[in-house]
């Protein structure tokens, strides 16, 4: 097993903490709304063991990462990830093989790839809302689940209903939420006026990983997906999983990410499969 390191780097307005392990082409993992890098504790070593260097930047407000939380956009949050990549790559050319975003993290990943196109060769989106908004009904669920002041029974109800596949233990996600982080991350999303970043698959290979039972980001039709994200987008469905994905089907998620990353290394990624 590769050694896990913690690094802390300064930014113009704060600092970024990130975890790193493994050697090889870099794969960057970005967590879901209001959650931190520890969500990838199980999947990161699997990816590293496959011959990759895995970076896990902590979002602002989690761990030792810090920066302004008012008057910001997704571009500011993506800039923190860029700083982590640059610090880990120095003095080499700053570049990741793939930037992976889970749920909310997919928006940060796409913004990074759009505004810093030389910083990554590909993008992977896990349980990702294709656009840039959450429906009002599901936003209620997200707000309750991420609010640590709400009764545990209420939070568990919404976790079971909207985040996990039937029969899975949703209580494993009762912890790990950062309520204030959720608020400013959603505000930053709403403040990001230009939505051209959503179509990052027009220029870069994109893997869309769709959990079979995802109620927040239901499995899309592939033509619709490519129309909205870009023609270089391919999709893999993880059966038996809900929106949470990582605590449900970690080995399956790791397998599709590793396979995609290897295809990028071979120059094959982003090509639609034959119908």
Short mmCIF file of C-alpha atoms in Angstrom, two decimals:
data_model
loop_
_atom_site.label_atom_id
_atom_site.label_comp_id
_atom_site.label_asym_id
_atom_site.label_seq_id
_atom_site.Cartn_x
_atom_site.Cartn_y
_atom_site.Cartn_z
CA UNK A 1 0.00 0.00 0.00
CA UNK A 2 1.32 3.44 -0.94
CA UNK A 3 2.13 6.01 1.70
CA UNK A 4 -0.52 8.65 2.37
CA UNK A 5 0.80 12.20 2.70
CA UNK A 6 -0.88 15.41 3.85
CA UNK A 7 0.23 18.67 2.28
CA UNK A 8 -0.68 22.26 3.03
CA UNK A 9 -0.02 25.03 0.54
CA UNK A 10 -0.73 28.77 0.64
CA UNK A 11 -3.02 30.48 -1.86
CA UNK A 12 -3.44 34.22 -2.51
CA UNK A 13 -6.44 34.29 -0.16
CA UNK A 14 -5.97 31.31 2.14
CA UNK A 15 -4.59 27.80 2.02
CA UNK A 16 -5.39 24.36 0.64
CA UNK A 17 -4.84 21.05 2.37
CA UNK A 18 -4.69 17.96 0.21
CA UNK A 19 -4.02 14.26 0.62
CA UNK A 20 -1.81 12.46 -1.86
CA UNK A 21 -0.76 8.85 -2.39
CA UNK A 22 0.70 6.67 -5.11
CA UNK A 23 2.99 7.28 -8.08
CA UNK A 24 2.19 7.81 -11.73
CA UNK A 25 -0.18 10.01 -13.74
CA UNK A 26 -2.28 12.19 -11.45
CA UNK A 27 -5.96 11.60 -10.76
CA UNK A 28 -7.69 14.30 -8.70
CA UNK A 29 -10.75 13.41 -6.59
CA UNK A 30 -13.26 16.12 -5.60
CA UNK A 31 -15.98 15.35 -3.04
CA UNK A 32 -19.71 15.92 -2.92
CA UNK A 33 -21.51 18.93 -1.44
CA UNK A 34 -20.46 19.75 2.13
CA UNK A 35 -18.28 16.65 2.34
CA UNK A 36 -14.53 16.21 2.49
CA UNK A 37 -11.65 14.24 1.06
CA UNK A 38 -12.16 11.37 3.50
CA UNK A 39 -15.13 10.26 1.38
CA UNK A 40 -12.46 8.78 -0.90
CA UNK A 41 -10.61 6.88 1.84
CA UNK A 42 -11.58 3.51 0.36
CA UNK A 43 -11.37 4.25 -3.35
CA UNK A 44 -8.14 6.29 -3.37
CA UNK A 45 -5.83 3.39 -2.38
CA UNK A 46 -7.41 1.16 -5.04
CA UNK A 47 -6.74 3.76 -7.74
CA UNK A 48 -3.22 4.37 -6.44
CA UNK A 49 -2.50 0.63 -6.50
CA UNK A 50 -3.41 0.61 -10.19
CA UNK A 51 -0.45 2.89 -10.93
CA UNK A 52 -1.71 6.41 -10.36
CA UNK A 53 -0.92 9.32 -8.06
CA UNK A 54 -4.14 10.34 -6.33
CA UNK A 55 -4.71 13.91 -5.12
CA UNK A 56 -7.58 14.75 -2.79
CA UNK A 57 -7.90 18.50 -2.11
CA UNK A 58 -10.02 19.44 0.90
CA UNK A 59 -12.71 22.00 0.05
CA UNK A 60 -12.61 25.38 1.80
CA UNK A 61 -13.90 25.11 5.34
CA UNK A 62 -12.96 21.44 5.72
CA UNK A 63 -9.76 20.25 7.35
CA UNK A 64 -7.09 22.93 7.13
CA UNK A 65 -8.35 24.39 3.83
CA UNK A 66 -9.42 28.01 4.15
CA UNK A 67 -10.41 30.97 2.03
CA UNK A 68 -13.18 33.52 1.50
CA UNK A 69 -16.69 32.07 1.58
CA UNK A 70 -18.66 35.14 0.51
CA UNK A 71 -18.76 36.73 -2.94
CA UNK A 72 -17.19 33.71 -4.58
CA UNK A 73 -18.08 31.47 -7.54
CA UNK A 74 -17.23 27.96 -8.66
CA UNK A 75 -14.20 29.46 -10.38
CA UNK A 76 -12.73 30.38 -6.99
CA UNK A 77 -13.30 26.86 -5.69
CA UNK A 78 -11.73 25.38 -8.82
CA UNK A 79 -8.73 27.68 -8.37
CA UNK A 80 -8.03 25.96 -5.04
CA UNK A 81 -7.81 22.63 -6.86
CA UNK A 82 -5.54 24.15 -9.49
CA UNK A 83 -3.23 25.35 -6.71
CA UNK A 84 -3.02 21.81 -5.30
CA UNK A 85 -2.19 20.34 -8.72
CA UNK A 86 0.46 22.98 -9.36
CA UNK A 87 2.06 22.42 -5.96
CA UNK A 88 2.17 18.65 -6.37
CA UNK A 89 3.54 18.83 -9.91
CA UNK A 90 6.24 21.44 -9.32
CA UNK A 91 8.70 21.77 -10.95
CA UNK A 92 7.08 19.64 -13.66
CA UNK A 93 4.33 20.85 -15.98
CA UNK A 94 1.14 21.17 -13.87
CA UNK A 95 -1.31 18.66 -15.27
CA UNK A 96 -3.66 15.91 -14.16
CA UNK A 97 -4.57 12.91 -16.23
CA UNK A 98 -8.14 13.13 -14.94
CA UNK A 99 -10.12 15.34 -12.57
CA UNK A 100 -12.96 13.40 -10.95
CA UNK A 101 -15.92 15.10 -9.31
CA UNK A 102 -18.56 13.36 -7.20
CA UNK A 103 -22.00 15.06 -7.18
CA UNK A 104 -21.30 18.76 -6.37
CA UNK A 105 -17.62 18.07 -7.05
CA UNK A 106 -18.48 17.42 -10.69
CA UNK A 107 -19.33 21.11 -11.11
CA UNK A 108 -15.94 22.12 -9.73
CA UNK A 109 -14.24 19.56 -11.98
CA UNK A 110 -15.97 20.87 -15.11
CA UNK A 111 -15.28 24.50 -14.22
CA UNK A 112 -11.60 23.66 -13.73
CA UNK A 113 -11.39 21.87 -17.07
CA UNK A 114 -13.20 24.72 -18.83
CA UNK A 115 -11.24 27.62 -17.37
CA UNK A 116 -7.86 25.81 -17.11
CA UNK A 117 -8.00 23.53 -20.18
CA UNK A 118 -4.29 22.70 -20.03
CA UNK A 119 -4.58 21.49 -16.44
CA UNK A 120 -6.23 18.13 -17.17
CA UNK A 121 -6.50 15.67 -20.03
CA UNK A 122 -9.95 14.38 -19.05
CA UNK A 123 -12.84 14.65 -16.60
CA UNK A 124 -14.94 12.05 -14.81
CA UNK A 125 -18.34 12.88 -13.33
CA UNK A 126 -19.81 10.66 -10.61
CA UNK A 127 -23.53 10.88 -9.79
CA UNK A 128 -23.57 14.24 -11.53
CA UNK A 129 -26.40 16.65 -12.22
CA UNK A 130 -25.92 17.45 -15.90
CA UNK A 131 -26.91 21.11 -15.63
CA UNK A 132 -26.05 23.50 -12.83
CA UNK A 133 -29.18 23.50 -10.66
CA UNK A 134 -30.93 21.18 -8.21
CA UNK A 135 -34.70 20.83 -8.37
CA UNK A 136 -36.55 22.55 -5.48
CA UNK A 137 -37.92 19.23 -4.19
CA UNK A 138 -34.51 17.58 -4.04
CA UNK A 139 -32.89 20.73 -2.65
CA UNK A 140 -35.06 20.26 0.45
CA UNK A 141 -33.61 16.78 0.84
CA UNK A 142 -30.04 18.04 0.34
CA UNK A 143 -30.51 20.84 2.86
CA UNK A 144 -31.92 18.54 5.54
CA UNK A 145 -29.28 15.86 5.08
CA UNK A 146 -26.39 18.34 5.22
CA UNK A 147 -27.76 20.20 8.27
CA UNK A 148 -26.23 18.65 11.39
CA UNK A 149 -28.74 20.53 13.58
CA UNK A 150 -31.69 18.59 12.12
CA UNK A 151 -33.02 15.49 13.95
CA UNK A 152 -31.08 12.40 13.01
CA UNK A 153 -34.28 10.55 12.12
CA UNK A 154 -35.19 13.22 9.55
CA UNK A 155 -31.74 13.19 8.01
CA UNK A 156 -31.73 9.40 7.82
CA UNK A 157 -35.15 9.43 6.14
CA UNK A 158 -33.89 11.61 3.28
CA UNK A 159 -30.60 9.74 3.03
CA UNK A 160 -32.44 6.47 2.60
CA UNK A 161 -34.98 7.94 0.20
CA UNK A 162 -32.76 10.01 -2.11
CA UNK A 163 -29.08 9.12 -1.59
CA UNK A 164 -28.83 5.33 -1.24
CA UNK A 165 -30.05 2.34 -3.21
CA UNK A 166 -32.73 0.15 -1.60
CA UNK A 167 -31.39 -2.11 1.10
CA UNK A 168 -28.17 -0.20 1.73
CA UNK A 169 -27.18 1.20 5.12
CA UNK A 170 -27.62 4.96 4.75
CA UNK A 171 -26.56 5.64 8.34
CA UNK A 172 -22.91 5.49 7.27
CA UNK A 173 -23.43 8.96 5.76
CA UNK A 174 -24.97 10.61 8.81
CA UNK A 175 -21.51 11.88 9.71
CA UNK A 176 -19.05 13.81 7.56
CA UNK A 177 -21.28 16.76 6.70
CA UNK A 178 -20.19 20.41 7.04
CA UNK A 179 -23.33 22.52 7.17
CA UNK A 180 -21.76 25.95 6.61
CA UNK A 181 -19.74 24.61 3.69
CA UNK A 182 -22.95 23.46 2.04
CA UNK A 183 -24.39 26.97 2.23
CA UNK A 184 -21.49 28.79 0.60
CA UNK A 185 -20.92 26.06 -2.01
CA UNK A 186 -24.51 26.37 -3.19
CA UNK A 187 -24.24 30.17 -3.13
CA UNK A 188 -21.04 29.99 -5.20
CA UNK A 189 -22.84 27.80 -7.73
CA UNK A 190 -25.73 30.24 -8.03
CA UNK A 191 -23.26 33.12 -8.44
CA UNK A 192 -21.51 31.45 -11.40
CA UNK A 193 -23.29 33.25 -14.23
CA UNK A 194 -21.58 31.67 -17.24
CA UNK A 195 -22.76 28.07 -17.70
CA UNK A 196 -20.58 27.23 -20.71
CA UNK A 197 -18.48 25.03 -18.40
CA UNK A 198 -21.28 22.46 -18.33
CA UNK A 199 -20.39 21.42 -21.90
CA UNK A 200 -16.77 20.54 -21.16
CA UNK A 201 -17.17 17.31 -23.17
CA UNK A 202 -16.98 19.33 -26.37
CA UNK A 203 -13.23 19.66 -25.89
CA UNK A 204 -12.12 16.97 -23.45
CA UNK A 205 -12.97 13.29 -22.94
CA UNK A 206 -15.57 12.93 -20.19
CA UNK A 207 -16.68 9.81 -18.35
CA UNK A 208 -20.16 10.03 -16.83
CA UNK A 209 -20.61 7.45 -14.06
CA UNK A 210 -24.32 6.97 -13.39
CA UNK A 211 -25.57 5.10 -10.31
CA UNK A 212 -28.53 2.92 -11.27
CA UNK A 213 -30.81 4.17 -8.47
CA UNK A 214 -29.71 7.81 -8.36
CA UNK A 215 -32.77 9.97 -7.59
CA UNK A 216 -30.87 13.27 -7.47
CA UNK A 217 -29.16 12.75 -10.83
CA UNK A 218 -31.18 10.04 -12.62
CA UNK A 219 -29.51 7.99 -15.35
CA UNK A 220 -29.84 10.07 -18.54
CA UNK A 221 -30.35 8.97 -22.11
CA UNK A 222 -26.93 8.89 -23.76
CA UNK A 223 -27.92 11.17 -26.62
CA UNK A 224 -29.25 13.73 -24.14
CA UNK A 225 -26.07 13.42 -22.08
CA UNK A 226 -23.81 14.05 -25.07
CA UNK A 227 -25.98 16.93 -26.23
CA UNK A 228 -25.70 18.66 -22.85
CA UNK A 229 -22.16 17.74 -21.76
CA UNK A 230 -20.44 17.23 -25.10
CA UNK A 231 -19.94 14.64 -27.83
CA UNK A 232 -16.75 13.31 -26.19
CA UNK A 233 -18.80 11.98 -23.27
CA UNK A 234 -19.25 8.28 -22.54
CA UNK A 235 -21.38 6.73 -19.81
CA UNK A 236 -21.00 3.79 -17.47
CA UNK A 237 -23.81 2.66 -15.15
CA UNK A 238 -22.99 1.35 -11.68
CA UNK A 239 -25.74 -1.14 -10.89
CA UNK A 240 -27.11 -1.43 -7.38
CA UNK A 241 -25.99 2.03 -6.28
CA UNK A 242 -27.62 5.32 -5.36
CA UNK A 243 -26.37 8.90 -5.38
CA UNK A 244 -23.93 8.28 -2.52
CA UNK A 245 -22.12 5.67 -4.67
CA UNK A 246 -18.79 5.62 -2.86
CA UNK A 247 -19.93 3.85 0.33
CA UNK A 248 -22.12 1.52 -1.77
CA UNK A 249 -20.05 0.28 -4.73
CA UNK A 250 -16.46 1.35 -4.18
CA UNK A 251 -14.73 -1.43 -6.12
CA UNK A 252 -17.04 -1.01 -9.12
CA UNK A 253 -16.53 2.77 -9.16
CA UNK A 254 -12.77 2.32 -8.89
CA UNK A 255 -12.76 -0.16 -11.77
CA UNK A 256 -14.53 2.18 -14.21
CA UNK A 257 -12.33 5.13 -13.22
CA UNK A 258 -9.13 3.14 -13.64
CA UNK A 259 -10.31 1.75 -16.98
CA UNK A 260 -11.15 5.26 -18.21
CA UNK A 261 -7.83 6.68 -17.03
CA UNK A 262 -5.96 3.89 -18.78
CA UNK A 263 -7.89 4.59 -21.98
CA UNK A 264 -6.86 8.25 -21.77
CA UNK A 265 -3.24 7.18 -21.45
CA UNK A 266 -3.68 5.09 -24.61
CA UNK A 267 -5.34 7.99 -26.41
CA UNK A 268 -8.67 6.18 -26.65
CA UNK A 269 -10.83 8.06 -24.11
CA UNK A 270 -13.96 10.02 -24.93
CA UNK A 271 -14.95 8.06 -28.03
CA UNK A 272 -18.65 7.08 -28.02
CA UNK A 273 -19.22 3.35 -27.99
CA UNK A 274 -20.77 1.81 -31.12
CA UNK A 275 -24.55 1.49 -30.92
#
